Amino acid sequence: KKETFLKAFHEVNRHFSEIFTELTDGVGKLVLENPENPFLGGLTVEGQQKDKKKQKLAGMSGGEKTLMALSLVFAFQRYMPSPFYALDEVDAALDGFNVERISKMIATQSKLTQFVVISQRSQMFDRADRMIGVTQMGKGITKISGIKLQNSENSAENNQNPDK
Amino acid sequence: KKETFLKAFHEVNRHFSEIFTELTDGVGKLVLENPENPFLGGLTVEGQQKDKKKQKLAGMSGGEKTLMALSLVFAFQRYMPSPFYALDEVDAALDGFNVERISKMIATQSKLTQFVVISQRSQMFDRADRMIGVTQMGKGITKISGIKLQNSENSAENNQNPDK
Amino acid sequence: MHIKRLEIDNFKSFANKTEIPFLEGFTAIGGINGSGKSNIIDSILFALGLASARTMRSEKGVADLISTHNQRNEAYVKVVFDLDDEIGTEISFSRRVKKTPSGYSSTYAINDKIQTQTQVHSELEKYQITPNGYNIIMQGDVVELVNCSSIERRKRIDDIA
Amino acid sequence: MHIKRLEIDNFKSFANKTEIPFLEGFTAIGGINGSGKSNIIDSILFALGLASARTMRSEKGVADLISTHNQRNEAYVKVVFDLDDEIGTEISFSRRVKKTPSGYSSTYAINDKIQTQTQVHSELEKYQITPNGYNIIMQGDVVELVNCSSIERRKRIDDIA
Ligand SMILES: Nc1ncnc2c1ncn2[C@@H]1O[C@H](COP(=O)(O)OP(=O)(O)OP(=O)(O)O)[C@@H](O)[C@H]1O
Ligand SMILES: Nc1ncnc2c1ncn2[C@@H]1O[C@H](COP(=O)(O)OP(=O)(O)OP(=O)(O)O)[C@@H](O)[C@H]1O
Ligand SMILES: [Mg+2]
Ligand SMILES: [Mg+2]
């Protein structure tokens, strides 16, 4: 069903380009390796960061690849919206500034939809409405250690994670 | 050459167990799936974090798997030492405390051997002898922005990375 | 609709009954490696029947999902949603796995009334929650999307088209 | 023995001649995504002939290793080692790739004297620097060691035994 595919592809591509620009100030798009016969080829990504030359996925840095993939994930989410989203450590390869950008985007989207985000990076927590602390009691038994309400950026000192 | 393999295996395993304990206070070892005919089976890892039950690689958390893999990498390095080591963002999945432990181990080893370590995590920089800043001039051209000498933990304020 | 509460009992590293309240908006979860953060995600996937045991890092089927800390032979998770109507109507999805003489039983329920997994999936679909959706991104999924072949990546659009 | 200096000219994101001094001990490298940190590692692998172009994320062979920022058609990297003897003797390994009418040339040198890649490898081996060693861990290698099959993992011991 080539038409069904292309309809979905173009809509996802539209979301992808918007999201990528919001995250990087650059220009990005999804590319079908075989546009006339999509099912004979694959799907790759082309991005052009602000001021940089156009590059394909393979040559990008670790963080740039993650931004591409996250933009695609968020594009899939906007194509098929859900009542809640759970993201588990999607920011591992990002520098601090890019973690902030992802955090900002999530904060904006979360006004309409529930987001639950696991992270080891302090910049992700800065814009969260609240933080759930997960600890281990002896023997590896999980204990939920507390739910801190935040007014942006002032609960960092309460937190025992050294990243904060 | 089963004997050559087993000789290497036992030596790597010895290093692995020492390193794993140094990093986690737990107990870990490499396991041959087929000890009598090693080449018919694979190699997996068994670890027991402090106070936790024994677990195989598959069931571990993201950070626990990284600690396992890093212990194996460091074991390979001790099996075949080299005059310098370069590590590119090996700490992505680790929490702040575990990044500190890796940083401590590298700092100790670096008294004898040169280590060059790329990281996005502030705790990795805390024990480095110096830091090289890499930035982009316009158009994505790399510029080496400066080499700061550190006396443990007091150059954090100089650094423009928001993780610090 | 949003998750209002999670009840996790004897599932993976949750040795005893744990209740986690959730609110709308942006909730961040933090803690050291191995503390149980990803297991919270697994518990949601488990209760809603959205992933295989293998996807939840359990090598031996549902057996490994039961907490090894107690001698109990069952695990139970309930997800309570608030439907965001004026009266705060709730709908809950729960699942229990139990060791039996012949293996393991898996029992689903909606609002505590026993259902099949198929019935649970068709109810969830009304709320745009599906097994092949992208609303739950597990640890490592982003890297997989980077490293997979371009054909694999295109197939993901096939699956959601 | 330790790396004393890197000279990188027109290689990947290093548009012009860049010298990076290195000292013994623990050097940390930081910077934003895409700034060129991993490319520093690639430059060492390139000069010492330790990795394929593909491993250095270059899809079109050595062509993609030449900086796209200038109109120059060559890339050059030199790694200078201090032998840690009393007099600070140096040994340098360098490599130049150049566009030619028929493709690309790749020229290695030790102390600026032209050598083959084989000669470079055998000299480096005296200092325990080898292509299949574990002294250079690239971005993603640790995750690969976690995700690979147990057979793949065991083969790594076959390779170094
Ligand atoms: N059936 C079980 N019984 C007891 N403990 C279990 C069981 N299954 C998994 N665990 C434990 O749960 C822990 C993993 O938890 P989880 O993956 O949620 O950690 P995490 O907080 O996400 O860590 P990371 O930050 O490293 O990703 C493991 O240490 C594992 O031993
Ligand atoms: N031949 C080339 N000419 C110009 N720029 C190039 C060339 N090859 C690669 N680059 C650029 O180098 C950048 C990647 O650099 P590198 O991988 O070193 O980044 P990094 O600092 O390691 O980032 P991260 O923290 O995300 O891993 C890419 O943005 C890419 O566009
Ligand atoms: Mg986890
Ligand atoms: Mg990199």
mmCIF file with all atom_site columns, C-alpha atoms in Angstrom, chain B residues 5-115:
data_model
loop_
_atom_site.group_PDB
_atom_site.id
_atom_site.type_symbol
_atom_site.label_atom_id
_atom_site.label_alt_id
_atom_site.label_comp_id
_atom_site.label_asym_id
_atom_site.label_entity_id
_atom_site.label_seq_id
_atom_site.pdbx_PDB_ins_code
_atom_site.Cartn_x
_atom_site.Cartn_y
_atom_site.Cartn_z
_atom_site.occupancy
_atom_site.B_iso_or_equiv
_atom_site.pdbx_formal_charge
_atom_site.auth_seq_id
_atom_site.auth_comp_id
_atom_site.auth_asym_id
_atom_site.auth_atom_id
_atom_site.pdbx_PDB_model_num
ATOM 1   C CA . PHE B 1 5   ? 42.622 -19.208 24.650 1.00 0.00 ? 5   PHE B CA 1
ATOM 2   C CA . LEU B 1 6   ? 42.180 -20.495 28.190 1.00 0.00 ? 6   LEU B CA 1
ATOM 3   C CA . LYS B 1 7   ? 45.428 -18.924 29.326 1.00 0.00 ? 7   LYS B CA 1
ATOM 4   C CA . ALA B 1 8   ? 44.278 -15.537 28.041 1.00 0.00 ? 8   ALA B CA 1
ATOM 5   C CA . PHE B 1 9   ? 40.770 -16.088 29.401 1.00 0.00 ? 9   PHE B CA 1
ATOM 6   C CA . HIS B 1 10  ? 41.943 -16.810 32.932 1.00 0.00 ? 10  HIS B CA 1
ATOM 7   C CA . GLU B 1 11  ? 44.251 -13.813 32.996 1.00 0.00 ? 11  GLU B CA 1
ATOM 8   C CA . VAL B 1 12  ? 41.564 -11.460 31.639 1.00 0.00 ? 12  VAL B CA 1
ATOM 9   C CA . ASN B 1 13  ? 39.093 -12.946 34.142 1.00 0.00 ? 13  ASN B CA 1
ATOM 10  C CA . ARG B 1 14  ? 41.488 -12.268 37.004 1.00 0.00 ? 14  ARG B CA 1
ATOM 11  C CA . HIS B 1 15  ? 41.863 -8.624  35.968 1.00 0.00 ? 15  HIS B CA 1
ATOM 12  C CA . PHE B 1 16  ? 38.098 -8.363  35.416 1.00 0.00 ? 16  PHE B CA 1
ATOM 13  C CA . SER B 1 17  ? 37.236 -9.552  38.904 1.00 0.00 ? 17  SER B CA 1
ATOM 14  C CA . GLU B 1 18  ? 39.698 -7.157  40.536 1.00 0.00 ? 18  GLU B CA 1
ATOM 15  C CA . ILE B 1 19  ? 38.513 -4.175  38.534 1.00 0.00 ? 19  ILE B CA 1
ATOM 16  C CA . PHE B 1 20  ? 34.827 -4.991  39.025 1.00 0.00 ? 20  PHE B CA 1
ATOM 17  C CA . THR B 1 21  ? 35.265 -5.166  42.787 1.00 0.00 ? 21  THR B CA 1
ATOM 18  C CA . GLU B 1 22  ? 37.227 -1.901  42.807 1.00 0.00 ? 22  GLU B CA 1
ATOM 19  C CA . LEU B 1 23  ? 34.407 -0.176  40.890 1.00 0.00 ? 23  LEU B CA 1
ATOM 20  C CA . THR B 1 24  ? 31.363 -1.652  42.623 1.00 0.00 ? 24  THR B CA 1
ATOM 21  C CA . ASP B 1 25  ? 32.409 -3.308  45.907 1.00 0.00 ? 25  ASP B CA 1
ATOM 22  C CA . GLY B 1 26  ? 30.646 -6.298  44.393 1.00 0.00 ? 26  GLY B CA 1
ATOM 23  C CA . VAL B 1 27  ? 31.839 -9.591  42.963 1.00 0.00 ? 27  VAL B CA 1
ATOM 24  C CA . GLY B 1 28  ? 31.994 -10.317 39.231 1.00 0.00 ? 28  GLY B CA 1
ATOM 25  C CA . LYS B 1 29  ? 33.410 -12.881 36.858 1.00 0.00 ? 29  LYS B CA 1
ATOM 26  C CA . LEU B 1 30  ? 33.487 -13.844 33.203 1.00 0.00 ? 30  LEU B CA 1
ATOM 27  C CA . VAL B 1 31  ? 31.651 -17.067 32.363 1.00 0.00 ? 31  VAL B CA 1
ATOM 28  C CA . LEU B 1 32  ? 32.294 -19.405 29.430 1.00 0.00 ? 32  LEU B CA 1
ATOM 29  C CA . GLU B 1 33  ? 29.054 -20.890 28.187 1.00 0.00 ? 33  GLU B CA 1
ATOM 30  C CA . ASN B 1 34  ? 30.947 -24.052 27.260 1.00 0.00 ? 34  ASN B CA 1
ATOM 31  C CA . PRO B 1 35  ? 33.957 -24.413 29.579 1.00 0.00 ? 35  PRO B CA 1
ATOM 32  C CA . GLU B 1 36  ? 35.163 -27.719 28.106 1.00 0.00 ? 36  GLU B CA 1
ATOM 33  C CA . ASN B 1 37  ? 34.854 -26.546 24.497 1.00 0.00 ? 37  ASN B CA 1
ATOM 34  C CA . PRO B 1 38  ? 35.080 -22.760 24.705 1.00 0.00 ? 38  PRO B CA 1
ATOM 35  C CA . PHE B 1 39  ? 34.874 -22.275 20.937 1.00 0.00 ? 39  PHE B CA 1
ATOM 36  C CA . LEU B 1 40  ? 31.429 -23.912 20.877 1.00 0.00 ? 40  LEU B CA 1
ATOM 37  C CA . GLY B 1 41  ? 29.958 -21.351 23.249 1.00 0.00 ? 41  GLY B CA 1
ATOM 38  C CA . GLY B 1 42  ? 30.087 -17.673 24.002 1.00 0.00 ? 42  GLY B CA 1
ATOM 39  C CA . LEU B 1 43  ? 31.275 -15.471 26.825 1.00 0.00 ? 43  LEU B CA 1
ATOM 40  C CA . THR B 1 44  ? 28.951 -13.841 29.280 1.00 0.00 ? 44  THR B CA 1
ATOM 41  C CA . VAL B 1 45  ? 29.288 -12.000 32.537 1.00 0.00 ? 45  VAL B CA 1
ATOM 42  C CA . GLU B 1 46  ? 27.975 -12.652 36.041 1.00 0.00 ? 46  GLU B CA 1
ATOM 43  C CA . GLY B 1 47  ? 27.955 -9.908  38.589 1.00 0.00 ? 47  GLY B CA 1
ATOM 44  C CA . GLN B 1 48  ? 26.785 -9.493  42.109 1.00 0.00 ? 48  GLN B CA 1
ATOM 45  C CA . GLN B 1 49  ? 26.562 -5.914  43.214 1.00 0.00 ? 49  GLN B CA 1
ATOM 46  C CA . LYS B 1 50  ? 27.051 -5.236  46.895 1.00 0.00 ? 50  LYS B CA 1
ATOM 47  C CA . ASP B 1 51  ? 24.128 -6.796  48.784 1.00 0.00 ? 51  ASP B CA 1
ATOM 48  C CA . LYS B 1 52  ? 22.302 -7.825  45.634 1.00 0.00 ? 52  LYS B CA 1
ATOM 49  C CA . LYS B 1 53  ? 21.658 -11.280 44.282 1.00 0.00 ? 53  LYS B CA 1
ATOM 50  C CA . LYS B 1 54  ? 23.835 -12.706 41.527 1.00 0.00 ? 54  LYS B CA 1
ATOM 51  C CA . GLN B 1 55  ? 22.657 -11.643 38.091 1.00 0.00 ? 55  GLN B CA 1
ATOM 52  C CA . LYS B 1 56  ? 23.547 -12.312 34.492 1.00 0.00 ? 56  LYS B CA 1
ATOM 53  C CA . LEU B 1 57  ? 24.157 -9.550  31.989 1.00 0.00 ? 57  LEU B CA 1
ATOM 54  C CA . ALA B 1 58  ? 20.698 -9.614  30.401 1.00 0.00 ? 58  ALA B CA 1
ATOM 55  C CA . GLY B 1 59  ? 18.783 -8.648  33.531 1.00 0.00 ? 59  GLY B CA 1
ATOM 56  C CA . MET B 1 60  ? 20.997 -5.792  34.651 1.00 0.00 ? 60  MET B CA 1
ATOM 57  C CA . SER B 1 61  ? 20.207 -2.108  34.502 1.00 0.00 ? 61  SER B CA 1
ATOM 58  C CA . GLY B 1 62  ? 21.722 0.118   31.805 1.00 0.00 ? 62  GLY B CA 1
ATOM 59  C CA . GLY B 1 63  ? 24.363 1.471   34.155 1.00 0.00 ? 63  GLY B CA 1
ATOM 60  C CA . GLU B 1 64  ? 25.178 -1.946  35.606 1.00 0.00 ? 64  GLU B CA 1
ATOM 61  C CA . LYS B 1 65  ? 25.747 -3.315  32.075 1.00 0.00 ? 65  LYS B CA 1
ATOM 62  C CA . THR B 1 66  ? 28.057 -0.393  31.295 1.00 0.00 ? 66  THR B CA 1
ATOM 63  C CA . LEU B 1 67  ? 30.055 -1.053  34.477 1.00 0.00 ? 67  LEU B CA 1
ATOM 64  C CA . MET B 1 68  ? 30.398 -4.677  33.399 1.00 0.00 ? 68  MET B CA 1
ATOM 65  C CA . ALA B 1 69  ? 31.536 -3.739  29.897 1.00 0.00 ? 69  ALA B CA 1
ATOM 66  C CA . LEU B 1 70  ? 33.941 -1.090  31.182 1.00 0.00 ? 70  LEU B CA 1
ATOM 67  C CA . SER B 1 71  ? 35.437 -3.565  33.652 1.00 0.00 ? 71  SER B CA 1
ATOM 68  C CA . LEU B 1 72  ? 35.977 -5.918  30.705 1.00 0.00 ? 72  LEU B CA 1
ATOM 69  C CA . VAL B 1 73  ? 37.564 -3.170  28.603 1.00 0.00 ? 73  VAL B CA 1
ATOM 70  C CA . PHE B 1 74  ? 39.889 -2.237  31.476 1.00 0.00 ? 74  PHE B CA 1
ATOM 71  C CA . ALA B 1 75  ? 40.688 -5.952  31.943 1.00 0.00 ? 75  ALA B CA 1
ATOM 72  C CA . PHE B 1 76  ? 41.670 -6.225  28.267 1.00 0.00 ? 76  PHE B CA 1
ATOM 73  C CA . GLN B 1 77  ? 43.841 -3.138  28.741 1.00 0.00 ? 77  GLN B CA 1
ATOM 74  C CA . ARG B 1 78  ? 45.634 -4.668  31.726 1.00 0.00 ? 78  ARG B CA 1
ATOM 75  C CA . TYR B 1 79  ? 46.093 -7.909  29.775 1.00 0.00 ? 79  TYR B CA 1
ATOM 76  C CA . MET B 1 80  ? 47.736 -6.027  26.890 1.00 0.00 ? 80  MET B CA 1
ATOM 77  C CA . PRO B 1 81  ? 49.074 -2.731  28.262 1.00 0.00 ? 81  PRO B CA 1
ATOM 78  C CA . SER B 1 82  ? 49.697 0.188   25.956 1.00 0.00 ? 82  SER B CA 1
ATOM 79  C CA . PRO B 1 83  ? 51.631 3.460   26.372 1.00 0.00 ? 83  PRO B CA 1
ATOM 80  C CA . PHE B 1 84  ? 48.453 5.572   26.141 1.00 0.00 ? 84  PHE B CA 1
ATOM 81  C CA . TYR B 1 85  ? 44.701 5.151   26.379 1.00 0.00 ? 85  TYR B CA 1
ATOM 82  C CA . ALA B 1 86  ? 41.917 7.154   24.730 1.00 0.00 ? 86  ALA B CA 1
ATOM 83  C CA . LEU B 1 87  ? 38.327 6.753   25.972 1.00 0.00 ? 87  LEU B CA 1
ATOM 84  C CA . ASP B 1 88  ? 35.455 8.429   24.128 1.00 0.00 ? 88  ASP B CA 1
ATOM 85  C CA . GLU B 1 89  ? 32.335 9.002   26.292 1.00 0.00 ? 89  GLU B CA 1
ATOM 86  C CA . VAL B 1 90  ? 32.397 5.624   28.054 1.00 0.00 ? 90  VAL B CA 1
ATOM 87  C CA . ASP B 1 91  ? 30.356 7.060   30.954 1.00 0.00 ? 91  ASP B CA 1
ATOM 88  C CA . ALA B 1 92  ? 27.123 7.899   29.126 1.00 0.00 ? 92  ALA B CA 1
ATOM 89  C CA . ALA B 1 93  ? 24.908 5.428   31.034 1.00 0.00 ? 93  ALA B CA 1
ATOM 90  C CA . LEU B 1 94  ? 26.396 5.963   34.485 1.00 0.00 ? 94  LEU B CA 1
ATOM 91  C CA . ASP B 1 95  ? 24.968 7.888   37.409 1.00 0.00 ? 95  ASP B CA 1
ATOM 92  C CA . GLY B 1 96  ? 27.055 10.666  38.945 1.00 0.00 ? 96  GLY B CA 1
ATOM 93  C CA . PHE B 1 97  ? 28.524 8.456   41.673 1.00 0.00 ? 97  PHE B CA 1
ATOM 94  C CA . ASN B 1 98  ? 29.645 5.810   39.197 1.00 0.00 ? 98  ASN B CA 1
ATOM 95  C CA . VAL B 1 99  ? 31.195 8.450   36.928 1.00 0.00 ? 99  VAL B CA 1
ATOM 96  C CA . GLU B 1 100 ? 33.219 9.504   39.990 1.00 0.00 ? 100 GLU B CA 1
ATOM 97  C CA . ARG B 1 101 ? 34.364 5.932   40.564 1.00 0.00 ? 101 ARG B CA 1
ATOM 98  C CA . ILE B 1 102 ? 35.515 5.558   36.949 1.00 0.00 ? 102 ILE B CA 1
ATOM 99  C CA . SER B 1 103 ? 37.215 8.937   37.164 1.00 0.00 ? 103 SER B CA 1
ATOM 100 C CA . LYS B 1 104 ? 39.037 7.861   40.327 1.00 0.00 ? 104 LYS B CA 1
ATOM 101 C CA . MET B 1 105 ? 40.258 4.645   38.724 1.00 0.00 ? 105 MET B CA 1
ATOM 102 C CA . ILE B 1 106 ? 41.508 6.517   35.656 1.00 0.00 ? 106 ILE B CA 1
ATOM 103 C CA . ALA B 1 107 ? 43.243 9.081   37.858 1.00 0.00 ? 107 ALA B CA 1
ATOM 104 C CA . THR B 1 108 ? 45.068 6.294   39.706 1.00 0.00 ? 108 THR B CA 1
ATOM 105 C CA . GLN B 1 109 ? 46.058 4.440   36.516 1.00 0.00 ? 109 GLN B CA 1
ATOM 106 C CA . SER B 1 110 ? 47.143 7.689   34.872 1.00 0.00 ? 110 SER B CA 1
ATOM 107 C CA . LYS B 1 111 ? 50.069 8.055   37.267 1.00 0.00 ? 111 LYS B CA 1
ATOM 108 C CA . LEU B 1 112 ? 51.754 5.357   35.177 1.00 0.00 ? 112 LEU B CA 1
ATOM 109 C CA . THR B 1 113 ? 50.140 5.758   31.759 1.00 0.00 ? 113 THR B CA 1
ATOM 110 C CA . GLN B 1 114 ? 48.733 8.604   29.695 1.00 0.00 ? 114 GLN B CA 1
ATOM 111 C CA . PHE B 1 115 ? 44.914 8.820   29.532 1.00 0.00 ? 115 PHE B CA 1
#
